[in-house]
Coordinates of C-alpha atoms and ligand atoms in Angstrom, one line a residue:
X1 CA 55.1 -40.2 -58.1
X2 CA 54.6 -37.7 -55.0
X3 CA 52.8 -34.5 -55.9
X4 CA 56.2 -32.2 -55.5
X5 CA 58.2 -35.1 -56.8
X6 CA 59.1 -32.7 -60.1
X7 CA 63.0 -32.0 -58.2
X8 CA 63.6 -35.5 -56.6
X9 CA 65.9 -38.2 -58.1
X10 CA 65.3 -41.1 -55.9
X11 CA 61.7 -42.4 -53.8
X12 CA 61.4 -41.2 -50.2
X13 CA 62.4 -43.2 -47.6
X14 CA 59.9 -45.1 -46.8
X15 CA 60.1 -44.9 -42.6
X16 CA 60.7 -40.7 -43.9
X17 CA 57.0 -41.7 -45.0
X18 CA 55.6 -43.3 -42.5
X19 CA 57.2 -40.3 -39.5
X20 CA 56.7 -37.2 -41.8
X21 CA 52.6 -38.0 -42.8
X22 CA 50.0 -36.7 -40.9
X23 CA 47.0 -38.1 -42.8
X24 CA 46.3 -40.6 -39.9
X25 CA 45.7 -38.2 -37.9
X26 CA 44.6 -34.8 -40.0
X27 CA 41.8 -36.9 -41.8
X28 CA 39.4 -35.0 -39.5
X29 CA 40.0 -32.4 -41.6
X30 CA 39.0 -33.8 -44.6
X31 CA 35.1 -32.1 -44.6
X32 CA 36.7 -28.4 -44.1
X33 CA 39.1 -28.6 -46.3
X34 CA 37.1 -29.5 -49.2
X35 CA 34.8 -26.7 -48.3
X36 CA 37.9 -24.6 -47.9
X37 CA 38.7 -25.4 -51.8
X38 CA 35.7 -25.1 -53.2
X39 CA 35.3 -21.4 -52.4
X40 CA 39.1 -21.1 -53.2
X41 CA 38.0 -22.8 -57.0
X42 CA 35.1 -20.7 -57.3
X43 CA 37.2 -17.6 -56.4
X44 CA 40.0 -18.8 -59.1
X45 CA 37.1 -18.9 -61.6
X46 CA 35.7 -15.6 -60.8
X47 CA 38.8 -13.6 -60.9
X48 CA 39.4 -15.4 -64.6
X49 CA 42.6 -17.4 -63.4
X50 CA 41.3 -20.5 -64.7
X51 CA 37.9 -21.2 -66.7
X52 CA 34.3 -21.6 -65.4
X53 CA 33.9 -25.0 -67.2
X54 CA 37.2 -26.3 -65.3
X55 CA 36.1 -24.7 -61.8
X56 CA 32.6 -26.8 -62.9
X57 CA 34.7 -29.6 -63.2
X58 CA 36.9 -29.6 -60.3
X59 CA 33.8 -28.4 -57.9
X60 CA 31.9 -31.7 -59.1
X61 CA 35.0 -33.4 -58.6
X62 CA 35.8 -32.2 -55.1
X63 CA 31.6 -33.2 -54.4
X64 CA 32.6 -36.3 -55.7
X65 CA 36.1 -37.0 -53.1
X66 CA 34.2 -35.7 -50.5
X67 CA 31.2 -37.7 -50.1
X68 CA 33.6 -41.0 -50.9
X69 CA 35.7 -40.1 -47.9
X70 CA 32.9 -39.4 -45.9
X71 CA 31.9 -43.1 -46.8
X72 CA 35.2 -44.5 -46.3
X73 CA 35.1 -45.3 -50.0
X74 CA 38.6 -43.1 -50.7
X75 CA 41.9 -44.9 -49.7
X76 CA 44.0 -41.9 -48.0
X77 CA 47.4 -43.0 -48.2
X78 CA 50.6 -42.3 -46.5
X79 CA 52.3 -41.8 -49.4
X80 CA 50.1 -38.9 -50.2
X81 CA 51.4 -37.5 -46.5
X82 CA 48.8 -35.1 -45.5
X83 CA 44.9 -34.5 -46.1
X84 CA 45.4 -31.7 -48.6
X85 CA 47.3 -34.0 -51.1
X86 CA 45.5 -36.6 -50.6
X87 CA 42.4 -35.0 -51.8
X88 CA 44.4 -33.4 -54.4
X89 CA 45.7 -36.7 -55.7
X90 CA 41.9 -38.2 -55.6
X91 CA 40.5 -35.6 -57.2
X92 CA 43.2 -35.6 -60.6
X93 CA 41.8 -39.4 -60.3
X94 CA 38.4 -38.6 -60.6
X95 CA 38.3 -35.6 -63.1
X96 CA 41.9 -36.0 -64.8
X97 CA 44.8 -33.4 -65.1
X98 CA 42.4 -30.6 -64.9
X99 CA 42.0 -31.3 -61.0
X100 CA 45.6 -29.9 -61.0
X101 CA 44.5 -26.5 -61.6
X102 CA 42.7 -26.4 -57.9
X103 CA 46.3 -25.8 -55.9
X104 CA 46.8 -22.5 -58.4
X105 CA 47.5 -19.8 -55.7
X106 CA 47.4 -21.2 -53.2
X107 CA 49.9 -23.2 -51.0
X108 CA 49.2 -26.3 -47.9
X109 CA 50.6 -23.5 -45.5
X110 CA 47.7 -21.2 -45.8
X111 CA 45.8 -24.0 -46.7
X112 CA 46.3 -25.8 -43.2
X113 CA 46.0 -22.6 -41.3
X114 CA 42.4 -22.3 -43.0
X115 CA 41.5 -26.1 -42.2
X116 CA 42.4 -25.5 -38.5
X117 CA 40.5 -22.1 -38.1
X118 CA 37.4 -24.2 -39.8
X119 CA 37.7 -27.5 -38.0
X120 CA 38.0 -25.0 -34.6
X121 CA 35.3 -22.7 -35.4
X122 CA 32.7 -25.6 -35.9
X123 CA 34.0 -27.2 -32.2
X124 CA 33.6 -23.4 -30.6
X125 CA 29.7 -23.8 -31.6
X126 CA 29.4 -27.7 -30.3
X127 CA 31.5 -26.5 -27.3
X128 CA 29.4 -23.3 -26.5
X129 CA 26.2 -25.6 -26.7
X130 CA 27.2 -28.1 -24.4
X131 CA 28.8 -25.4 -21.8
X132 CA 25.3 -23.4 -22.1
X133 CA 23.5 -27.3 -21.1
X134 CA 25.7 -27.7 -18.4
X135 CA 25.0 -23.4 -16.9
X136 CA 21.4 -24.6 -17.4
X137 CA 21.2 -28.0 -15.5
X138 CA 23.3 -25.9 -12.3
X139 CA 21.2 -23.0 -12.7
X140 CA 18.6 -25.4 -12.2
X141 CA 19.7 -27.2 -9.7
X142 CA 20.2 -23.2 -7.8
X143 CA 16.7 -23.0 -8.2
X144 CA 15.2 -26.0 -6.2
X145 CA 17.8 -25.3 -4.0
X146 CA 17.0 -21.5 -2.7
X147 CA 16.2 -23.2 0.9
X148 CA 18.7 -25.6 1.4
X149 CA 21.8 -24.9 3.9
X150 CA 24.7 -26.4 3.8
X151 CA 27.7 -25.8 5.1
X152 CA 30.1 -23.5 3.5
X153 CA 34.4 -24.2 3.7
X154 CA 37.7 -22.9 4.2
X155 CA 40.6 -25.5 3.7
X156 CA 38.0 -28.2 4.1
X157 CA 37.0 -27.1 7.5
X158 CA 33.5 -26.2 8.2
X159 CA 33.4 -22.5 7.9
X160 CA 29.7 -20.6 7.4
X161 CA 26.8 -22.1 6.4
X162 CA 25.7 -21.2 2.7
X163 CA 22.9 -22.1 0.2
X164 CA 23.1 -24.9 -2.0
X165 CA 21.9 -22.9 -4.6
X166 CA 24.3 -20.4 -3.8
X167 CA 27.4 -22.9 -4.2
X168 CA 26.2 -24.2 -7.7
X169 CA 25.7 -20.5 -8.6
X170 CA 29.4 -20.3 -7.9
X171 CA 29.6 -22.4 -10.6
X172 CA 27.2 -21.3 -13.3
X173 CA 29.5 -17.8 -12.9
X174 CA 32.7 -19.7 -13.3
X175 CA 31.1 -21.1 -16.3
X176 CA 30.2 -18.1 -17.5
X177 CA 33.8 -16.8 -17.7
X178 CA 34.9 -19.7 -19.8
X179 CA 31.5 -19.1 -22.0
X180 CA 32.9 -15.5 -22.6
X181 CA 36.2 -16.1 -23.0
X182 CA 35.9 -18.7 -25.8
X183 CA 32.9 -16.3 -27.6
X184 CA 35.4 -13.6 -27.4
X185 CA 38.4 -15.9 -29.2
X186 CA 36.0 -16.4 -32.2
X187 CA 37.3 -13.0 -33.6
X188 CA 40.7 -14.0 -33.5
X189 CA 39.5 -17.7 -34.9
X190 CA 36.7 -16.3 -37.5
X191 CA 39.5 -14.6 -40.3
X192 CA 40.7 -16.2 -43.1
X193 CA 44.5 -16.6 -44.1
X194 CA 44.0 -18.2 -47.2
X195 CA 45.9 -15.8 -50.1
X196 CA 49.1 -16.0 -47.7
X197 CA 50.6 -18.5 -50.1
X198 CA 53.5 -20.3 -48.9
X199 CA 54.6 -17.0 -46.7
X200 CA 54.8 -14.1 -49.1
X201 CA 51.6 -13.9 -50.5
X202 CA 50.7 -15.1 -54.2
X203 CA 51.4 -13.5 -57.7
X204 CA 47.8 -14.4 -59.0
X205 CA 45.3 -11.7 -58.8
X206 CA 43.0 -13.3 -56.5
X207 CA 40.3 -12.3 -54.7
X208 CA 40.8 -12.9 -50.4
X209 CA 37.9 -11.1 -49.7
X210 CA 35.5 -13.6 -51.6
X211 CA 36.8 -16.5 -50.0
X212 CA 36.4 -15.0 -46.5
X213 CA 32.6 -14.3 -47.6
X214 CA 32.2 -17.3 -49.1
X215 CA 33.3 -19.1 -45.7
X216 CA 31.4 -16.8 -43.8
X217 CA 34.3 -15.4 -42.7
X218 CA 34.9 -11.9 -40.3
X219 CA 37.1 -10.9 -42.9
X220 CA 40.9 -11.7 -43.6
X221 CA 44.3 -12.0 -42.2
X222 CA 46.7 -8.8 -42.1
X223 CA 49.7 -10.4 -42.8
X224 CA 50.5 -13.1 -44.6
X225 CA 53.8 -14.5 -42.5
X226 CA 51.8 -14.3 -39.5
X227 CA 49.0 -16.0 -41.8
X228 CA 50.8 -18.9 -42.1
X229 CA 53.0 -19.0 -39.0
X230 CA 49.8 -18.3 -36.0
X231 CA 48.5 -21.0 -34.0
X232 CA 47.9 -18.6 -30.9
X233 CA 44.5 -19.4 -31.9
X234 CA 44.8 -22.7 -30.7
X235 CA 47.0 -21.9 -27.9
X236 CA 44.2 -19.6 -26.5
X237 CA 41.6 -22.3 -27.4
X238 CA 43.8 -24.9 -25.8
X239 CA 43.7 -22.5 -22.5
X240 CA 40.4 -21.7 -22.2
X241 CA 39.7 -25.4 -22.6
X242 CA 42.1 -25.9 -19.7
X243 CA 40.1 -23.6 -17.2
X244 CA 36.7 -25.3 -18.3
X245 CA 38.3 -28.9 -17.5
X246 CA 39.7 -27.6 -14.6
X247 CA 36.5 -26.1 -13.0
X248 CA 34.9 -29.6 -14.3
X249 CA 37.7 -30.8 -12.4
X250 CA 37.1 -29.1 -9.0
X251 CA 33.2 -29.6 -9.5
X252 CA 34.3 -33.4 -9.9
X253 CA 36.4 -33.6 -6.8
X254 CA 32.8 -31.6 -4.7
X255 CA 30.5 -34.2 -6.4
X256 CA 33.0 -36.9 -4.8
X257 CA 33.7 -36.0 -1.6
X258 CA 30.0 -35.4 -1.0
X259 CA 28.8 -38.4 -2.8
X260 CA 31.4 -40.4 -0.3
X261 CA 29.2 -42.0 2.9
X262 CA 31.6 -39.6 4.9
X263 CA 30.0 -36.2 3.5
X264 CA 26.5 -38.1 2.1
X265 CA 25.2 -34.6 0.7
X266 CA 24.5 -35.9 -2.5
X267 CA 23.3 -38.9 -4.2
X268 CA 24.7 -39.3 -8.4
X269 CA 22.0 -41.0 -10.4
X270 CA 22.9 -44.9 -10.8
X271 CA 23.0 -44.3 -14.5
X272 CA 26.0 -42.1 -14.1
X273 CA 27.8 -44.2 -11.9
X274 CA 29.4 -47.9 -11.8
X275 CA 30.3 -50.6 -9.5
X276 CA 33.2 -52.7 -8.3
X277 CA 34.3 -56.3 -9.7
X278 CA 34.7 -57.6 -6.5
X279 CA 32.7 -55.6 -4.1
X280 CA 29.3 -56.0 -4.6
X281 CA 27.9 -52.7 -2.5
X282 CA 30.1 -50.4 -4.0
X283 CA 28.9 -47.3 -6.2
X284 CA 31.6 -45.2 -7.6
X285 CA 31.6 -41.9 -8.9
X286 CA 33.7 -43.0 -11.9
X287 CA 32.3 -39.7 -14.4
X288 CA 33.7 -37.2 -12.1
X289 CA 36.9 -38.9 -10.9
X290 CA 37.9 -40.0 -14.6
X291 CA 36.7 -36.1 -15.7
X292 CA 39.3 -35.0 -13.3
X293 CA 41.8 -37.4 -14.3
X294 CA 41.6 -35.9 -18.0
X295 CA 42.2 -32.5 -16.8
X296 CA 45.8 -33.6 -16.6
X297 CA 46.1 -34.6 -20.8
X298 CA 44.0 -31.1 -21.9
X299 CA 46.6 -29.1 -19.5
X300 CA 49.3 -31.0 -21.2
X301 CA 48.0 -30.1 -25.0
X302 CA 48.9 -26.6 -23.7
X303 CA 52.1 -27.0 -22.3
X304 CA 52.8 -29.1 -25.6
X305 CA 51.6 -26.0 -28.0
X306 CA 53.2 -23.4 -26.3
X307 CA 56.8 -25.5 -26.3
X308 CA 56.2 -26.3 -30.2
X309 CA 55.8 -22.8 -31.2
X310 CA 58.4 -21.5 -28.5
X311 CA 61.5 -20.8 -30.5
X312 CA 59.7 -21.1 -34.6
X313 CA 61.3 -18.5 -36.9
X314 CA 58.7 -17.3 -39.0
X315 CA 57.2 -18.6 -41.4
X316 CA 55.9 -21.9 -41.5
X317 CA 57.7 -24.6 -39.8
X318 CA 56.7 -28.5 -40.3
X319 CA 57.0 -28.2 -36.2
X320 CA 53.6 -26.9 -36.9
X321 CA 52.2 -30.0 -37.9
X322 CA 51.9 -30.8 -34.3
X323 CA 49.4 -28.6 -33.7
X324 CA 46.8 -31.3 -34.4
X325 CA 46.7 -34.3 -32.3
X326 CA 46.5 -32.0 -29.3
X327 CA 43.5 -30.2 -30.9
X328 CA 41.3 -32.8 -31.6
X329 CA 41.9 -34.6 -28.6
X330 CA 41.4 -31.5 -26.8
X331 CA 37.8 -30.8 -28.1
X332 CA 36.8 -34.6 -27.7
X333 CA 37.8 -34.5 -24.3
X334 CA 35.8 -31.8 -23.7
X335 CA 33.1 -32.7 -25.7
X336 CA 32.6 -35.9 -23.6
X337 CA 33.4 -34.3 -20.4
X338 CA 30.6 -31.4 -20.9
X339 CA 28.0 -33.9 -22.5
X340 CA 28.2 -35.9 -19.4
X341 CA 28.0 -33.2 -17.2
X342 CA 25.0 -31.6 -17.5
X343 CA 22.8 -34.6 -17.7
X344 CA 24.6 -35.8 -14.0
X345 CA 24.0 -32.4 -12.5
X346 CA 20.5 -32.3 -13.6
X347 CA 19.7 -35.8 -12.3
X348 CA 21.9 -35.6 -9.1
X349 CA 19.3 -35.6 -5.7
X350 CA 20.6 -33.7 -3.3
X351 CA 19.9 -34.6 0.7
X352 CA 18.8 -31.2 2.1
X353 CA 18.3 -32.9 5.6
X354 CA 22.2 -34.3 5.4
X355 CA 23.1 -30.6 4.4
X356 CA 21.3 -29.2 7.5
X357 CA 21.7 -32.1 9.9
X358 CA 25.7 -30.9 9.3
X359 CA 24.9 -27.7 9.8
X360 CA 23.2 -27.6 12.8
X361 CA 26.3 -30.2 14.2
X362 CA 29.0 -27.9 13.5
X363 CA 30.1 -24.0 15.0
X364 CA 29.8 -22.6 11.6
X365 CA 27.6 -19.8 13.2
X366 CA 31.0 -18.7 15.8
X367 CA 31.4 -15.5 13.5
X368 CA 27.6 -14.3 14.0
X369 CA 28.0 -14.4 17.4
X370 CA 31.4 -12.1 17.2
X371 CA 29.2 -10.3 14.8
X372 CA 26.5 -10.0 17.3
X373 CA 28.9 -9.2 20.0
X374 CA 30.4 -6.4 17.8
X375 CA 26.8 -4.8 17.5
X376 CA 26.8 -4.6 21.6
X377 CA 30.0 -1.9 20.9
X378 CA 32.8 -4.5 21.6
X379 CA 35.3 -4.8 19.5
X380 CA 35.9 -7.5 16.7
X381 CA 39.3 -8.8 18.0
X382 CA 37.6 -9.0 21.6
X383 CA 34.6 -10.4 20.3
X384 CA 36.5 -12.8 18.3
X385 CA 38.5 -14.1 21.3
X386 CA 35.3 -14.1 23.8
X387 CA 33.5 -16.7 21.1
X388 CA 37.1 -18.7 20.7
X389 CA 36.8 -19.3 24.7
X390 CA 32.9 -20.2 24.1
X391 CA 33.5 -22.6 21.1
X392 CA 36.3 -24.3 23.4
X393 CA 34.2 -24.6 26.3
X394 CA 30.9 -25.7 23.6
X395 CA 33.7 -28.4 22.6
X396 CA 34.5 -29.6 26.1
X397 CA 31.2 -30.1 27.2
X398 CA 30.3 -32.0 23.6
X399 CA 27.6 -29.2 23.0
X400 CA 27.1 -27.2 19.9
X401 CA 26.6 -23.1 20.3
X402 CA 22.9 -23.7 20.0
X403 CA 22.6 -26.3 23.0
X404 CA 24.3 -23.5 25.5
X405 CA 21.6 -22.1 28.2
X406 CA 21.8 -18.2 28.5
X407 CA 23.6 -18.5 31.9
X408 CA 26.5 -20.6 29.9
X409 CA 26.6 -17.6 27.3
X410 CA 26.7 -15.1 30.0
X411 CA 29.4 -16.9 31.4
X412 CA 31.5 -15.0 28.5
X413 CA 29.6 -12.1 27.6
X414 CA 27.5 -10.2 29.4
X415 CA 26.2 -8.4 26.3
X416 CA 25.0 -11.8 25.2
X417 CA 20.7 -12.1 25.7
X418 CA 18.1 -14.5 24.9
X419 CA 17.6 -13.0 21.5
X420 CA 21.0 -14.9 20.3
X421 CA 19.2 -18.2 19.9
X422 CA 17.5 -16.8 16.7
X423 CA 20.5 -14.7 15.8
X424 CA 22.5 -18.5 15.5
X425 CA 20.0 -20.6 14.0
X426 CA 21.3 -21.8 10.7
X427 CA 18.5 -19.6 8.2
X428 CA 19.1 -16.2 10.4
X429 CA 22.9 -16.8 9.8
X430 CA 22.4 -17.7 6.0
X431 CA 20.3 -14.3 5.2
X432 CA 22.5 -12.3 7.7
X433 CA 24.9 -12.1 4.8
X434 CA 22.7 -9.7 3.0
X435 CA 25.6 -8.3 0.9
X436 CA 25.5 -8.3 -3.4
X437 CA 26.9 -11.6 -4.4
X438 CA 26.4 -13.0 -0.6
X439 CA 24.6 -16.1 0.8
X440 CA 21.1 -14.3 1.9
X441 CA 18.4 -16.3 -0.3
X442 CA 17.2 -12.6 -1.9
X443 CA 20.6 -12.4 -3.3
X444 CA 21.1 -15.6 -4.2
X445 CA 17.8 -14.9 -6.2
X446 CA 19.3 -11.4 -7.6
X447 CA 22.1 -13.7 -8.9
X448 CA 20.1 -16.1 -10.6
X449 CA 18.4 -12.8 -12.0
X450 CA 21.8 -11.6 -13.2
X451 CA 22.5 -15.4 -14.5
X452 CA 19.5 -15.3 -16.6
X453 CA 20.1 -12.6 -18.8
X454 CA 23.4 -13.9 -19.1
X455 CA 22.3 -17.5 -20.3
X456 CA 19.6 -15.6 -22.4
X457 CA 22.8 -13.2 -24.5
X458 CA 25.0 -16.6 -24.5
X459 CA 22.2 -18.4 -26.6
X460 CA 21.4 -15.7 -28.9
X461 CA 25.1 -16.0 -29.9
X462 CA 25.3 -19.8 -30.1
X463 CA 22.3 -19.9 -32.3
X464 CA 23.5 -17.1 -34.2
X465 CA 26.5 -18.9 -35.2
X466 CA 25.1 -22.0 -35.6
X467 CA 22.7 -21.1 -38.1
X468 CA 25.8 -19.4 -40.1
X469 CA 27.2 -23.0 -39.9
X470 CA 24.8 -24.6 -40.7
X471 CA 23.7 -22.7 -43.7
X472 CA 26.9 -22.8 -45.1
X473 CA 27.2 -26.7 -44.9
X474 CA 24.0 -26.5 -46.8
X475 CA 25.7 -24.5 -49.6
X476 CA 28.2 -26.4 -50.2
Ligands
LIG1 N1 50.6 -31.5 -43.1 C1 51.1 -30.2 -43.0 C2 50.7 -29.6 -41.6 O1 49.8 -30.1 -41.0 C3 50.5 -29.3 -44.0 C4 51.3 -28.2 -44.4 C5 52.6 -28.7 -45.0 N2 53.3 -27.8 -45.7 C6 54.5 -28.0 -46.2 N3 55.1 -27.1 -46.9 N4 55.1 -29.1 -45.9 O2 51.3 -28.7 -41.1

């Protein structure tokens, strides 16, 4: 007998079953929402809807279902559809009718919406943590790198030379971004919509306020349609998680072009790379390349969302039961992503003699001679076609700017004197760009500064929730 089989005549079909269940998949949720109804019973008991001794009861009970689920001891069953009945229907077995009191006020639409936000908020901590490894291991990596030039591109063409450590600084800001977008959706996760009922609330005079306490909580949901009917917080997760993976995914595609023998700027530790079947002095970049790859399945977890909710009337829809899949997958894709990440960047050796052996075989210092030009009073545009003619002529004669004599300059520019051969060399053109948030190695150094506190503020917020977390799982 189903749980709302009071109105039906006949069994459900039993395919009906099998499509309409979500228990294979919403099992994950099987921790929060226990912890979800046990502040919901202890509310029921302290606003005198039902009896301390049967709250008691039912809390042992749900103890009871929730450490024999834990160890795969509890047969969840398709029958039973979804993780809420399920538990419902093993804790009637273990404490009798009495468990049946537990549901009183409360409805699987509110009750799902509270899982999710749960199940969510606990993955925003893990996530934050791993994100925070991953600034740390590039921060690092910025700050044995504060001498080494590389050079710097436009559409993959060599362009200016640049620090290394101002390139992975380039990252630890992207990073940052995502960090503070993701802290800033916890106020929009962190409110509880249990007391929404089905859609319209509930008649019982129940408490919303203690429940959101007891679940440490911001506070409550305003309304309790859009209680039951929001999943923007999972569309906002699901998009902030797409920007992480994809500046994973643009990191990946750096760390594989210069790990390739054609760039050979950096070397990935072997125990974060793996070989070829068949040829034997191969090394492949497999952790970036597949990291990239799963960019494309978090992307389409938002695309999905966003075209299950299009169109809902409120309130809830069983449409909605698709928010899961997508979820989880979502945070254990970039769980493993991020937990990879940060151990390869803080391992990776990087060849600062390949970076500056490119460097000095390339005409990434043309615009510091239009620069210098531009200093002797000529104008850019002429200055910029005076170096095009020297770069052409440099190219001709298979020479680099540096290897030109003064009377090859002069050739082109007058205005040009022997002082230019400092003014090119790959360190005077680096620090030239002595701008905030430029290449010049003290503002690289002002960045990591700024980085620092930044890291420092991100960390006091991770531990801060975690330790709310964590105490409450010791509650329970
Ligand atoms: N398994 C459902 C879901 O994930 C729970 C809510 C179902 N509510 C209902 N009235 N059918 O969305």
């Amino acid at each position: 007998m189903k749980l709302w089989g009071g109105r039906f005549t006949k069994p459900t079909n039993q395919l009906v079953d099998e499509y309409t269940a979500s228990i294979r998949f919403d099992q994950k949720l099987a921790a929060f929402d226990i912890q979800g109804s046990l502040a919901h019973v202890a509310m029921l008991a302290k606003c005198e809807i039902i009896s301390q001794k049967d709250a008691d009861t039912i809390a042992k009970g749900l103890k009871i279902v929730a450490e024999k689920i834990e160890n795969e001891e509890a047969e969840l069953t398709e029958a039973n559809e979804d993780i809420h009945m399920n538990v419902e229907k093993l804790l009637i077995d273990e404490v009798g009718a009495v468990g049946g009191k537990l549901h009183t006020g409360r409805s699987r639409n509110d009750q799902v919406a509270l899982d999710m936000r749960l199940y969510l908020r606990d993955a925003l901590v893990t996530i934050t943590e791993l994100l925070g490894q991953l600034q740390q291991a590039l921060y690092t990596q910025a700050q044995q790198n504060l001498d080494t030039v590389l050079p710097g591109y436009t559409h993959l063409q060599r362009a200016q030379p640049v620090l290394f450590a101002h390139h992975m600084m380039a990252y630890v800001f992207m990073f940052q971004r995502d960090m503070e977008r993701i802290i800033d959706s916890w106020k929009r996760v962190n409110r509880s919509p249990l007391g929404a009922g089905a859609l319209a609330g509930t008649s019982f005079v129940i408490d919303r306020h203690y429940v959101a306490e007891a679940l440490a909580f911001d506070g409550v949901t305003e309304n309790s349609l859009d209680s039951v009917s929001d999943r923007d917080f999972v569309v906002e997760f699901l998009a902030d998680a797409s920007l992480i993976i994809t500046h994973l995914s643009r990191l990946s595609e750096e760390l594989v072009q210069w790990s390739s023998a054609e760039f050979d700027f950096i070397e990935l530790d072997d125990a974060f790379c793996t070989g070829s079947s068949m040829m034997p002095q191969k090394k492949n970049p497999d952790v970036p390349e597949l990291v990239r790859g799963k960019t494309g399945r978090v992307v389409g977890h938002l695309m999905g969302m966003l075209t299950t909710l299009k169109g809902l009337p409120l309130a809830y829809n069983k449409d909605m039961q698709e928010d899961k899949e997508g979820m989880f997958d979502t945070v254990e894709t970039l769980k493993g992503a991020l937990a990879l990440f940060a151990p390869m960047i803080e391992t990776m050796h990087v060849k600062k003699e390949k970076m500056y052996e490119a460097v000095a075989k390339d005409y990434s210092n043309a615009t510091d001679l239009a620069d210098y030009l531009v200093v002797k009073n000529i104008p850019f545009r002429e200055a910029h076609a005076i170096v095009g003619q020297t770069v052409l002529y440099s190219i001709e004669q298979q020479k680099y700017l540096l290897d030109l004599t003064l009377a090859e300059f002069k050739q082109f520019s007058d205005a040009i004197e022997a002082d230019i051969y400092d003014v090119l060399a790959p360190k005077s053109v680096v620090n030239a760009r002595n701008v905030a948030g430029g290449t010049a190695k003290n503002r690289v150094e002002e960045q990591l500064k700024q980085a620092e506190a930044l890291l420092e503020a991100n960390h006091t917020w991770i531990k801060e929730k975690s330790t709310i977390l964590q105490k409450l799982t010791l509650d329970k």
